[in-house]
Coordinates of C-alpha atoms and ligand atoms in Angstrom, one line a residue:
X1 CA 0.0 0.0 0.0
X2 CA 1.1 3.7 -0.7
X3 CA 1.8 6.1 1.6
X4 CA -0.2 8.5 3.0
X5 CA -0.5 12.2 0.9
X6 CA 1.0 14.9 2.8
X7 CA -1.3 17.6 2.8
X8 CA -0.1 20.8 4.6
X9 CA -2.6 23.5 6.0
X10 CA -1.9 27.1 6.1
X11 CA -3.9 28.9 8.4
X12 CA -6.8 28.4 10.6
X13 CA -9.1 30.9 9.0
X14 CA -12.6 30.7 7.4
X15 CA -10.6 28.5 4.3
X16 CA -8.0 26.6 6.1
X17 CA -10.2 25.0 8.8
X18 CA -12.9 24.4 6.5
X19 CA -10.3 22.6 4.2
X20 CA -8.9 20.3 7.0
X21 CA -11.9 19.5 8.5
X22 CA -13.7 18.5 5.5
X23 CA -10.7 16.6 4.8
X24 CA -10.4 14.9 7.7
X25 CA -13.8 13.8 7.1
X26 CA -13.5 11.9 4.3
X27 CA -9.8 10.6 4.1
X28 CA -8.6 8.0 6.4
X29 CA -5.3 8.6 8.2
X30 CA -3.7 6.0 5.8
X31 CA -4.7 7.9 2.9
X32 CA -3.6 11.2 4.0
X33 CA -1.6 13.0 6.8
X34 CA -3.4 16.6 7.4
X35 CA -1.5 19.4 9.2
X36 CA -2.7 22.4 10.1
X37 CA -0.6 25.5 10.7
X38 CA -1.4 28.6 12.2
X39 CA 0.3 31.2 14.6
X40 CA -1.9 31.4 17.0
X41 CA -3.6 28.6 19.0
X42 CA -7.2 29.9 18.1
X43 CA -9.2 30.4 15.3
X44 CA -10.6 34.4 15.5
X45 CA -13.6 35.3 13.7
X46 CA -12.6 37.8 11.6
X47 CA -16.1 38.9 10.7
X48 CA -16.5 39.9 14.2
X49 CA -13.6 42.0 14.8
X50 CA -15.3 45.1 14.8
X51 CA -16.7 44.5 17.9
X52 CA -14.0 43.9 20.3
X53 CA -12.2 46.9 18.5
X54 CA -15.3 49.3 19.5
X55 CA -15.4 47.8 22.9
X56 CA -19.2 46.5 22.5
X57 CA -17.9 42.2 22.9
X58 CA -15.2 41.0 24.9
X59 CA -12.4 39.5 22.3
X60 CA -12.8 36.2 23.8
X61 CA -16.3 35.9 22.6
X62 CA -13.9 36.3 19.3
X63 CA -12.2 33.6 18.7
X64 CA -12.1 29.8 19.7
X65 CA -9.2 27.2 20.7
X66 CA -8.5 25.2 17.4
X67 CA -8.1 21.9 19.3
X68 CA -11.5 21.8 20.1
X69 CA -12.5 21.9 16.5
X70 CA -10.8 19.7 15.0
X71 CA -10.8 15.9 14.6
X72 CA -7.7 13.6 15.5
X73 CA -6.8 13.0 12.9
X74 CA -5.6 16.4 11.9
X75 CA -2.4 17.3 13.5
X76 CA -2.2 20.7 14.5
X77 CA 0.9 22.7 14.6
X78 CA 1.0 26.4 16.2
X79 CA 4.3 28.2 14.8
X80 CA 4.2 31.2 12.3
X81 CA 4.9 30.5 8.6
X82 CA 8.2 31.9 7.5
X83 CA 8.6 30.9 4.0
X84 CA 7.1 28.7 1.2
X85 CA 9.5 26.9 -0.7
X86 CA 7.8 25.4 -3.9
X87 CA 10.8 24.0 -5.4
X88 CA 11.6 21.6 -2.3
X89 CA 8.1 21.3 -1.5
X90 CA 8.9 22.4 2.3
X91 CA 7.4 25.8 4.6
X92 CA 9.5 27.2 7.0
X93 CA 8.1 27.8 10.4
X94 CA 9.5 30.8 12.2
X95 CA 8.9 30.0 15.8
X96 CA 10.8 26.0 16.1
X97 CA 12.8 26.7 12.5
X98 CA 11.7 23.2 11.6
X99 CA 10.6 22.5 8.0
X100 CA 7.4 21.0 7.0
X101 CA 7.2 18.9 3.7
X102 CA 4.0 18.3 1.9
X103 CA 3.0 16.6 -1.4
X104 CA -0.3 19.2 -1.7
X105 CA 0.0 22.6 0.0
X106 CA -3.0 24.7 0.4
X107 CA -2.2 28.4 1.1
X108 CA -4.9 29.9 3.2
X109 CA -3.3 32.7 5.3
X110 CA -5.7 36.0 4.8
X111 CA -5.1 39.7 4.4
X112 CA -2.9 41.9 5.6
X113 CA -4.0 45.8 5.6
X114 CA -3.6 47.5 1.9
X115 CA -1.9 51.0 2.6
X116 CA -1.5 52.4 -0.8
X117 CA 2.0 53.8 0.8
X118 CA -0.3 56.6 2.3
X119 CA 2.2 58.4 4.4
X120 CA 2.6 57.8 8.2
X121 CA -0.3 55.2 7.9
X122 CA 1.7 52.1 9.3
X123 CA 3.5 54.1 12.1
X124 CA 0.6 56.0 13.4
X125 CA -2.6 54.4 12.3
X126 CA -4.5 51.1 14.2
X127 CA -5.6 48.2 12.0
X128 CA -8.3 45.8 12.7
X129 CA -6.8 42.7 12.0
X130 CA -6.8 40.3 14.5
X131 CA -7.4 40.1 18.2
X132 CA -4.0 41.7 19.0
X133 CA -4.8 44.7 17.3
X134 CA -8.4 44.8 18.3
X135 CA -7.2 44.7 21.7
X136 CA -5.0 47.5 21.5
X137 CA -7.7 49.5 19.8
X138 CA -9.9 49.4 22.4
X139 CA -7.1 49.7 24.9
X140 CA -5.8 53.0 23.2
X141 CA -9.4 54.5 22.8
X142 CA -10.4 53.6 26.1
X143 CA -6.9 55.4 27.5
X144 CA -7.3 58.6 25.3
X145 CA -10.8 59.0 26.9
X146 CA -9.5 58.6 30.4
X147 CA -6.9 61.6 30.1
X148 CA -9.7 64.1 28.5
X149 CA -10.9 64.6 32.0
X150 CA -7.7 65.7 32.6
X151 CA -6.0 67.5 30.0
X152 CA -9.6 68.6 27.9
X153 CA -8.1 68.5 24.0
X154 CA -10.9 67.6 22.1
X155 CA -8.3 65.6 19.7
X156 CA -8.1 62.9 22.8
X157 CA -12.1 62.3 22.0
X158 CA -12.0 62.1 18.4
X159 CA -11.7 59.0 16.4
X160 CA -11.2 58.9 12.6
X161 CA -11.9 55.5 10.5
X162 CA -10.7 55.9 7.4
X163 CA -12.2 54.1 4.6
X164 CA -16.1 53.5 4.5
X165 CA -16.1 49.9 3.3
X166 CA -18.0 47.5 4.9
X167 CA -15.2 47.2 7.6
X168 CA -15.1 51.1 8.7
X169 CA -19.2 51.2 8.2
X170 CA -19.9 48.7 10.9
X171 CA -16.7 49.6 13.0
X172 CA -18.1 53.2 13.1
X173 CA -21.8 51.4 13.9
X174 CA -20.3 49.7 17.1
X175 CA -18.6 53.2 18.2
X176 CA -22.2 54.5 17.9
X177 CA -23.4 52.1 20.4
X178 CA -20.6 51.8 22.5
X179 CA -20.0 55.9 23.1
X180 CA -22.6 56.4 24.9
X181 CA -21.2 54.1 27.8
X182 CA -17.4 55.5 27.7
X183 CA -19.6 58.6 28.1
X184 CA -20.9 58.1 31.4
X185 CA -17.8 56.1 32.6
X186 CA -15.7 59.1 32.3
X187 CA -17.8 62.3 32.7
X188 CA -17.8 63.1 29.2
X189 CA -20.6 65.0 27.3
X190 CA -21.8 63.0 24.4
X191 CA -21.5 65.6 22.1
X192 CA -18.0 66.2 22.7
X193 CA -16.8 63.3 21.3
X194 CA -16.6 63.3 17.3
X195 CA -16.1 60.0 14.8
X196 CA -15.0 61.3 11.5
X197 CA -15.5 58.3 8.6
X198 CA -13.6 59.7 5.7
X199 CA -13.8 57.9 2.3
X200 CA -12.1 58.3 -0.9
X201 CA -14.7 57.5 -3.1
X202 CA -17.9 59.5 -3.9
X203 CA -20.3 57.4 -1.7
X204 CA -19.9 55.1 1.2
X205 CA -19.6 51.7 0.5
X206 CA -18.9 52.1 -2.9
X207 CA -20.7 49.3 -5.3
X208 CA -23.8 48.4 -2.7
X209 CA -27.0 49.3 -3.4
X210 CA -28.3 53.3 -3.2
X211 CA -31.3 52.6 -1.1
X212 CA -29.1 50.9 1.6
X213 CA -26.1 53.3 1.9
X214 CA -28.8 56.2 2.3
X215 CA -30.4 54.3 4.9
X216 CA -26.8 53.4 6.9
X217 CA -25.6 57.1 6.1
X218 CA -29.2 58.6 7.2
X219 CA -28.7 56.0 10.4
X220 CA -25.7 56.7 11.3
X221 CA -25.8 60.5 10.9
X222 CA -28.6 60.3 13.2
X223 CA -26.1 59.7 15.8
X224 CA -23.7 61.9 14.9
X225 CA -20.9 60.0 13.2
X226 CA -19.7 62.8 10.4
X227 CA -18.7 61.5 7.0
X228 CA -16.1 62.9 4.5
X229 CA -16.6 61.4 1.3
X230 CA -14.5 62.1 -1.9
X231 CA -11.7 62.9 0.2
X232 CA -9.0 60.9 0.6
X233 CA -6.5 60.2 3.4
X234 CA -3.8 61.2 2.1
X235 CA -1.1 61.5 5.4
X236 CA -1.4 59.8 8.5
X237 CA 0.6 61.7 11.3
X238 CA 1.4 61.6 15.4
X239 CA -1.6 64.4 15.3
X240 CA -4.3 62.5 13.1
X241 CA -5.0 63.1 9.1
X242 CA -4.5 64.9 6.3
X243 CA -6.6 64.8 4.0
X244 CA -6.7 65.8 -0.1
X245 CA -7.1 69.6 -0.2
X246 CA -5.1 70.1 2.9
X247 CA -7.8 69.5 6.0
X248 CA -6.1 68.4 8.9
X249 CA -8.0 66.8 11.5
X250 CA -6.5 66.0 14.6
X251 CA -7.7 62.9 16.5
X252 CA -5.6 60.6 18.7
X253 CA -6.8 57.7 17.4
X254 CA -7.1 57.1 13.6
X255 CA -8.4 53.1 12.7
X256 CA -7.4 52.6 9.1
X257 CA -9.9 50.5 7.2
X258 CA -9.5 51.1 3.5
X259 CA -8.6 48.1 1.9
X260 CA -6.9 45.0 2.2
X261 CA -4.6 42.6 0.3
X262 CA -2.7 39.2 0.7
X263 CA -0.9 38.3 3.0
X264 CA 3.3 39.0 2.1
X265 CA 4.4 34.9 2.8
X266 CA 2.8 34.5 -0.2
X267 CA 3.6 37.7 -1.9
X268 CA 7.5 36.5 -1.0
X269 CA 7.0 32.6 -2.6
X270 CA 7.5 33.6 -5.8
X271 CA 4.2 32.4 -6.8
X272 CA 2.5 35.3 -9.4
X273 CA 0.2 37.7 -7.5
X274 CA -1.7 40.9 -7.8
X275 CA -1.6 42.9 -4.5
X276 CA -0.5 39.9 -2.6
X277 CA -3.4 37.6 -3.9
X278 CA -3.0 35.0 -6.3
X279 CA -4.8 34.9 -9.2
X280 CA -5.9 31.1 -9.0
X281 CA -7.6 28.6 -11.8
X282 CA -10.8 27.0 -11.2
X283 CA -9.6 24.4 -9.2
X284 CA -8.0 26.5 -7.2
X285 CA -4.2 26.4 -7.5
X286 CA -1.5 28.8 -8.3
X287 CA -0.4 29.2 -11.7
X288 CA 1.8 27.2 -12.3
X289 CA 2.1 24.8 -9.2
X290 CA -0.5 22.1 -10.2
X291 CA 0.0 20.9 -6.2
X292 CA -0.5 24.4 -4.7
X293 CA -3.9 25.9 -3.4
X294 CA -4.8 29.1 -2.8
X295 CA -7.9 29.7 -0.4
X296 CA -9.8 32.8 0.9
X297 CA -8.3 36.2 0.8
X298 CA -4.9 35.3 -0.8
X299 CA -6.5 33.8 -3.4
X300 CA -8.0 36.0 -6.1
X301 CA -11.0 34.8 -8.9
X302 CA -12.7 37.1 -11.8
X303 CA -16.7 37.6 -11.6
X304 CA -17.2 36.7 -15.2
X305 CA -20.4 38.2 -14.9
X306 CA -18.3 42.3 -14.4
X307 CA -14.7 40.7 -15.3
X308 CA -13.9 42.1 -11.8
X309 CA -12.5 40.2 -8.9
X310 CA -14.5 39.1 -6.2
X311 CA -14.4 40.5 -3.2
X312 CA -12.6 39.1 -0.5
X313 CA -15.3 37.4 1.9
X314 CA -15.3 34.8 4.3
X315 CA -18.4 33.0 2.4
X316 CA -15.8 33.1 -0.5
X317 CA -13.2 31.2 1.7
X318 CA -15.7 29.4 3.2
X319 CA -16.8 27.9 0.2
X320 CA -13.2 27.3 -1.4
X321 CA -12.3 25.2 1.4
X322 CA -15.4 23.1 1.5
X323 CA -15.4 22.6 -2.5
X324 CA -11.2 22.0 -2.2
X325 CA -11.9 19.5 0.6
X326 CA -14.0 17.1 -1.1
X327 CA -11.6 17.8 -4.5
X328 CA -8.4 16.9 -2.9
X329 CA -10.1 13.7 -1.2
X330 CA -11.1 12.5 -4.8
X331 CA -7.8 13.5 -6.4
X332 CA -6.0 11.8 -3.8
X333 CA -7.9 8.4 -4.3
X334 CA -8.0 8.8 -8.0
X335 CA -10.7 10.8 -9.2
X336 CA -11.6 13.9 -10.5
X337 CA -11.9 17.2 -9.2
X338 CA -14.5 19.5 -10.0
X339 CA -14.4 23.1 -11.2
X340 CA -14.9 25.9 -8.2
X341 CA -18.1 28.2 -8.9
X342 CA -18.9 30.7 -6.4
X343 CA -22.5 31.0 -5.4
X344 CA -23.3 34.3 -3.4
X345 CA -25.5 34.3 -0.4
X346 CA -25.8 38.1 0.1
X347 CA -24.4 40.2 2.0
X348 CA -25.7 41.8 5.2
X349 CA -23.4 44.4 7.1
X350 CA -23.8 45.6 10.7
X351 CA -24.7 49.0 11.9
X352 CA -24.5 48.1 15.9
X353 CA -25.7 45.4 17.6
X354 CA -29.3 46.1 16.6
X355 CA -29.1 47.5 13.5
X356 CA -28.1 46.3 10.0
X357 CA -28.5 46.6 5.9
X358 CA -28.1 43.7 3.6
X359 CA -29.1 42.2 0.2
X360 CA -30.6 38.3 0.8
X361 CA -31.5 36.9 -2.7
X362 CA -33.2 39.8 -4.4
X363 CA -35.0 41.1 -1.1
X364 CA -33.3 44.0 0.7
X365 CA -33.0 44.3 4.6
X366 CA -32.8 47.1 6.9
X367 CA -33.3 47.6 10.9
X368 CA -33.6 44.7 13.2
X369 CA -34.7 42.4 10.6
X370 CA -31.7 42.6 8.6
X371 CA -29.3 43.2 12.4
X372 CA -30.9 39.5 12.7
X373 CA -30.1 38.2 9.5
X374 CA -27.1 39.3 10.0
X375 CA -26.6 36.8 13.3
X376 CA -28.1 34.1 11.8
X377 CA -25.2 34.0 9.3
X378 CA -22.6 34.5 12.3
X379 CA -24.1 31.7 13.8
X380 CA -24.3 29.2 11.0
X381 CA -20.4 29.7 10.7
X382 CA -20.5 28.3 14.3
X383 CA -22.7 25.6 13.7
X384 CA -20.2 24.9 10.5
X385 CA -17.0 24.9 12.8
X386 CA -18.3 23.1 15.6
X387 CA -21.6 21.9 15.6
X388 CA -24.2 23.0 17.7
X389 CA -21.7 22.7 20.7
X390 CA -19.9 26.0 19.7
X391 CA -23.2 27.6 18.7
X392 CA -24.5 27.8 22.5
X393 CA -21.1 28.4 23.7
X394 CA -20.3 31.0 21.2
X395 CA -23.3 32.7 20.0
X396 CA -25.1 34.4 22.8
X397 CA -27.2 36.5 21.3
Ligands
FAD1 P1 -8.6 34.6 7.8 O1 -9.9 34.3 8.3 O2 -8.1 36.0 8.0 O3 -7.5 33.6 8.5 C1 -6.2 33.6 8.2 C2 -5.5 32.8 9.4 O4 -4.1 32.7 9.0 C3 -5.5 33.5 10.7 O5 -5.9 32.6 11.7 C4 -4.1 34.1 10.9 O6 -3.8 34.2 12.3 C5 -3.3 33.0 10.2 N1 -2.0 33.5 9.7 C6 -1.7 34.6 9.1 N2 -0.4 34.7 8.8 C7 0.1 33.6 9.3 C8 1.5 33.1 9.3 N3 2.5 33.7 8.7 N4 1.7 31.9 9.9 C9 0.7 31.2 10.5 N5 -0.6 31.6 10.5 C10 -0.9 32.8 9.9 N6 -16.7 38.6 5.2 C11 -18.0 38.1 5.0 O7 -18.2 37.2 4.1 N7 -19.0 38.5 5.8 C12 -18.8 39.4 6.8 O8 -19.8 39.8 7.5 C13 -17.5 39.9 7.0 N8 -17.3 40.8 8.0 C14 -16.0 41.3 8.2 C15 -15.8 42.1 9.3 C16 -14.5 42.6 9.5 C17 -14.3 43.6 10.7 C18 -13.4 42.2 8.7 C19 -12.0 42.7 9.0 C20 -13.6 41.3 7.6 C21 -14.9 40.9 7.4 N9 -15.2 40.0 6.3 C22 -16.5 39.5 6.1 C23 -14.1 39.5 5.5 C24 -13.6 38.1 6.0 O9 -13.4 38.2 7.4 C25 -12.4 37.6 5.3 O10 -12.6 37.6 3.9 C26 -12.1 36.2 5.8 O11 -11.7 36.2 7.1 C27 -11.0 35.5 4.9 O12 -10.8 34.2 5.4 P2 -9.3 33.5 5.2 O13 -9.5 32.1 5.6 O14 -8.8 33.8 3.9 O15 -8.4 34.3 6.3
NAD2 P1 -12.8 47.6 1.1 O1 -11.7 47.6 0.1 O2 -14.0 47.0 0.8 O3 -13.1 49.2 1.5 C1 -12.1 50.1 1.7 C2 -12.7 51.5 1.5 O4 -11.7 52.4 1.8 C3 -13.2 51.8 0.1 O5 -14.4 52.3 0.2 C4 -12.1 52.8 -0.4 O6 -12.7 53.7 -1.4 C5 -11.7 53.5 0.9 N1 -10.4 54.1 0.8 C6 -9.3 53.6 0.1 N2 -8.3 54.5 0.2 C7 -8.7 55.5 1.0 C8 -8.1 56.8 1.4 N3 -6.9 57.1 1.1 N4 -8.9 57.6 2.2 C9 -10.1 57.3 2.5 N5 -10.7 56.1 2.1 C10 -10.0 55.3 1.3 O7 -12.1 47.1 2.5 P2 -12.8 46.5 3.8 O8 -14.0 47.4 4.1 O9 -11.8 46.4 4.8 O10 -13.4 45.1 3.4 C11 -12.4 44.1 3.0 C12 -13.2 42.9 2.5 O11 -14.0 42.3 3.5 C13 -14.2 43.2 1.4 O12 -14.2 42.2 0.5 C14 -15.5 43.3 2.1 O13 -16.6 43.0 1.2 C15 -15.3 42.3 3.2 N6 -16.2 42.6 4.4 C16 -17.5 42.2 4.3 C17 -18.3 42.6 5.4 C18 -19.7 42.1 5.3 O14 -20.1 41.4 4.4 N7 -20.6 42.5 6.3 C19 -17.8 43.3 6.4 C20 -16.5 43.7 6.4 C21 -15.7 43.4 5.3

């Protein structure tokens, strides 16, 4: 009998864990060996990380030990991925310097922030990326409102997102809710405290439907968040922004959410990529590297419907991995693997906890119905990691 297939796991994200778990369910251990890598020793949910960034969850309620999601089977490894070597088939870890081999790699490391080498942004700006930097968000915003009692500069109570994507819009909607409380906690008048979304493009969340960025503009205006549109960040600095024209506005904390791309292991592989994601075939691998798959945000596919990429969503990584899964299985024993195709669900973004806008099929949400829409989809990805287990641990409402 042969050996068991190496198949290495990068990253225990919406594409990775989907990938080794679906894996582990259908291969037996002597058909393949399954690692998973990932840095951490949880899986976060990135869809959630606007939440602990504002303050309104605790970050725990963010993310889940990997160990209790996945099988036996699947060995997991914590260390930080170095390197990809494609021509020895190996990944360097960073933490243990060990090297991993594999016979089928599958590349599923997310985003890193997209900067557009906007001035001062990296040095001076906050990121909501993962829980280390959600932490330290909320940590710094919490610790600027604490000395305004004190020292009374109004740039110590103002917070710029910058970029009104669907990250800054329901960033800015947990500020709205959670304000109020940081308010009363230090002596603050509400209306002293300004959040300024700016955005590049001539309308909020550029792309999405009319009817649905009035209604989160109209929303959020309502309580008081102030939006800059067509007017682009173009320094960040020690005092706040800059912005095209020459307004300055100074604010102590500035959370940059205006874009992403891939993430820079795989930029540095060697593999072909636009903006650090990979521009991969229908079955999902690299150009190039018939034993290489790309999943979630470092992997990029064309809408044929717009020739435009997709966005990068976790129901696109989710997907991937689930299709990949049950492809590598039946390549592995000999059989055939299927073409990828996408099927959107909608999309439904947050404005608060009770509040949302989102597009379901061809019927448009708003208000609570769409705010609980909106956790019925968080929940399902519980109920997809770990059964309904992790939904009552997890998904208090
Ligand atoms: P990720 O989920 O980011 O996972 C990557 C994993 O790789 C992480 O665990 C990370 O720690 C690990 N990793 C990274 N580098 C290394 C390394 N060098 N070594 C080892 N491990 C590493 N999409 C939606 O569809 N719906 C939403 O409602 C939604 N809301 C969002 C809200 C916010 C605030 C944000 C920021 C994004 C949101 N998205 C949403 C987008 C979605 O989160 C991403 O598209 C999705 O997480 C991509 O999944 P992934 O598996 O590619 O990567
Ligand atoms: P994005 O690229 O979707 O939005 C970034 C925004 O920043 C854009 O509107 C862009 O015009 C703006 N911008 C760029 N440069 C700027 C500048 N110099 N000054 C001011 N504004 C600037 O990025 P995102 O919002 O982080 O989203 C990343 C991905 O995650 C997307 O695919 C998105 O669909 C997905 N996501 C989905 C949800 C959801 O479905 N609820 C929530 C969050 C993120």
């Amino acid at each position: 009998m042969s050996e068991p297939k190496k198949v290495l796991v990068l990253g225990a994200g919406y594409g990775g864990l989907m990938t080794a778990k679906g894996l582990a369910k259908q291969l037996s251990s002597s058909e393949a060996e399954v690692t998973l890598v990932n840095q951490n020793s949880y899986h976060y949910f990135t869809t959630e990380l606007h939440k602990p960034a504002a303050g309104t969850s605790h970050h725990d309620h963010t993310r889940v030990e990997i160990a209790s999601l996945l099988p036996r089977s699947v060995k997991f490894v914590q260390d930080r991925v170095k390197a990809i070597k494609l021509e020895e088939k190996k990944v360097e870890l960073e933490g243990s310097n060990e090297e991993l081999s594999y016979d089928y790699l599958v590349v599923g490391l997310g985003s890193a922030p997209e900067t557009f080498g906007i001035k001062g942004l990296l040095e001076n700006a906050y990121f909501i990326r993962n829980i280390d930097s959600v932490r330290r968000i909320r940590e710094h915003m919490e610790y600027m409102f604490s000395r305004y009692a004190d020292e009374k500069k109004d740039e110590l109570i103002t917070i710029v997102v910058g970029g009104a994507g669907f990250t800054g819009i329901e960033y800015v909607g947990e500020l709205v809710d959670r304000i109020p409380e940081l308010c009363r906690y230090y002596d603050i008048p509400e209306g002293k405290v300004r959040i300024v979304n700016v955005e590049a493009a001539p309308t909020v969340l550029p792309g999405f439907d009319e009817a649905l960025v009035k209604y989160a503009v109209d929303y959020l205006s309502s309580k008081g968040v102030e939006f800059k549109i067509s007017t682009p960040i173009e320094e960040c600095t020690e005092e706040g922004v800059i912005l095209k024209g020459g307004e300055e506005i100074k604010s102590a904390t500035v959370v940059w959410t205006g874009g992403v791309r891939g993430n820079k292991v795989v930029e540095d592989s060697g593999i072909d990529t636009m903006r650090g994601r990979v521009k991969v075939d229908e079955l999902l691998r690299a150009p190039g590297h018939e034993n290489v798959f790309i999943v979630g945000d470092c992997s990029l596919m064309i809408n044929k419907e717009n020739d435009r990429p997709y966005p990068p969503t976790a129901q696109m990584a989710t997907q991937q991995g689930q299709q990949l899964a049950k492809n590598l299985a039946s390549f592995i024993r000999g059989g055939e693997m299927k073409p990828f195709v996408y099927e959107p669900k909608g999309t439904v973004a947050s404005l608060g906890k009770r509040v949302a806008i989102g597009v379901v099929g061809s019927k448009k949400l708003t208000g609570g119905l769409a705010a609980f829409m909106k956790k019925v989809i968080d929940l399902r990805w519980l109920y997809l990691l770990g059964g309904i287990g992790l939904v009552l641990r997890k998904g208090k409402l």
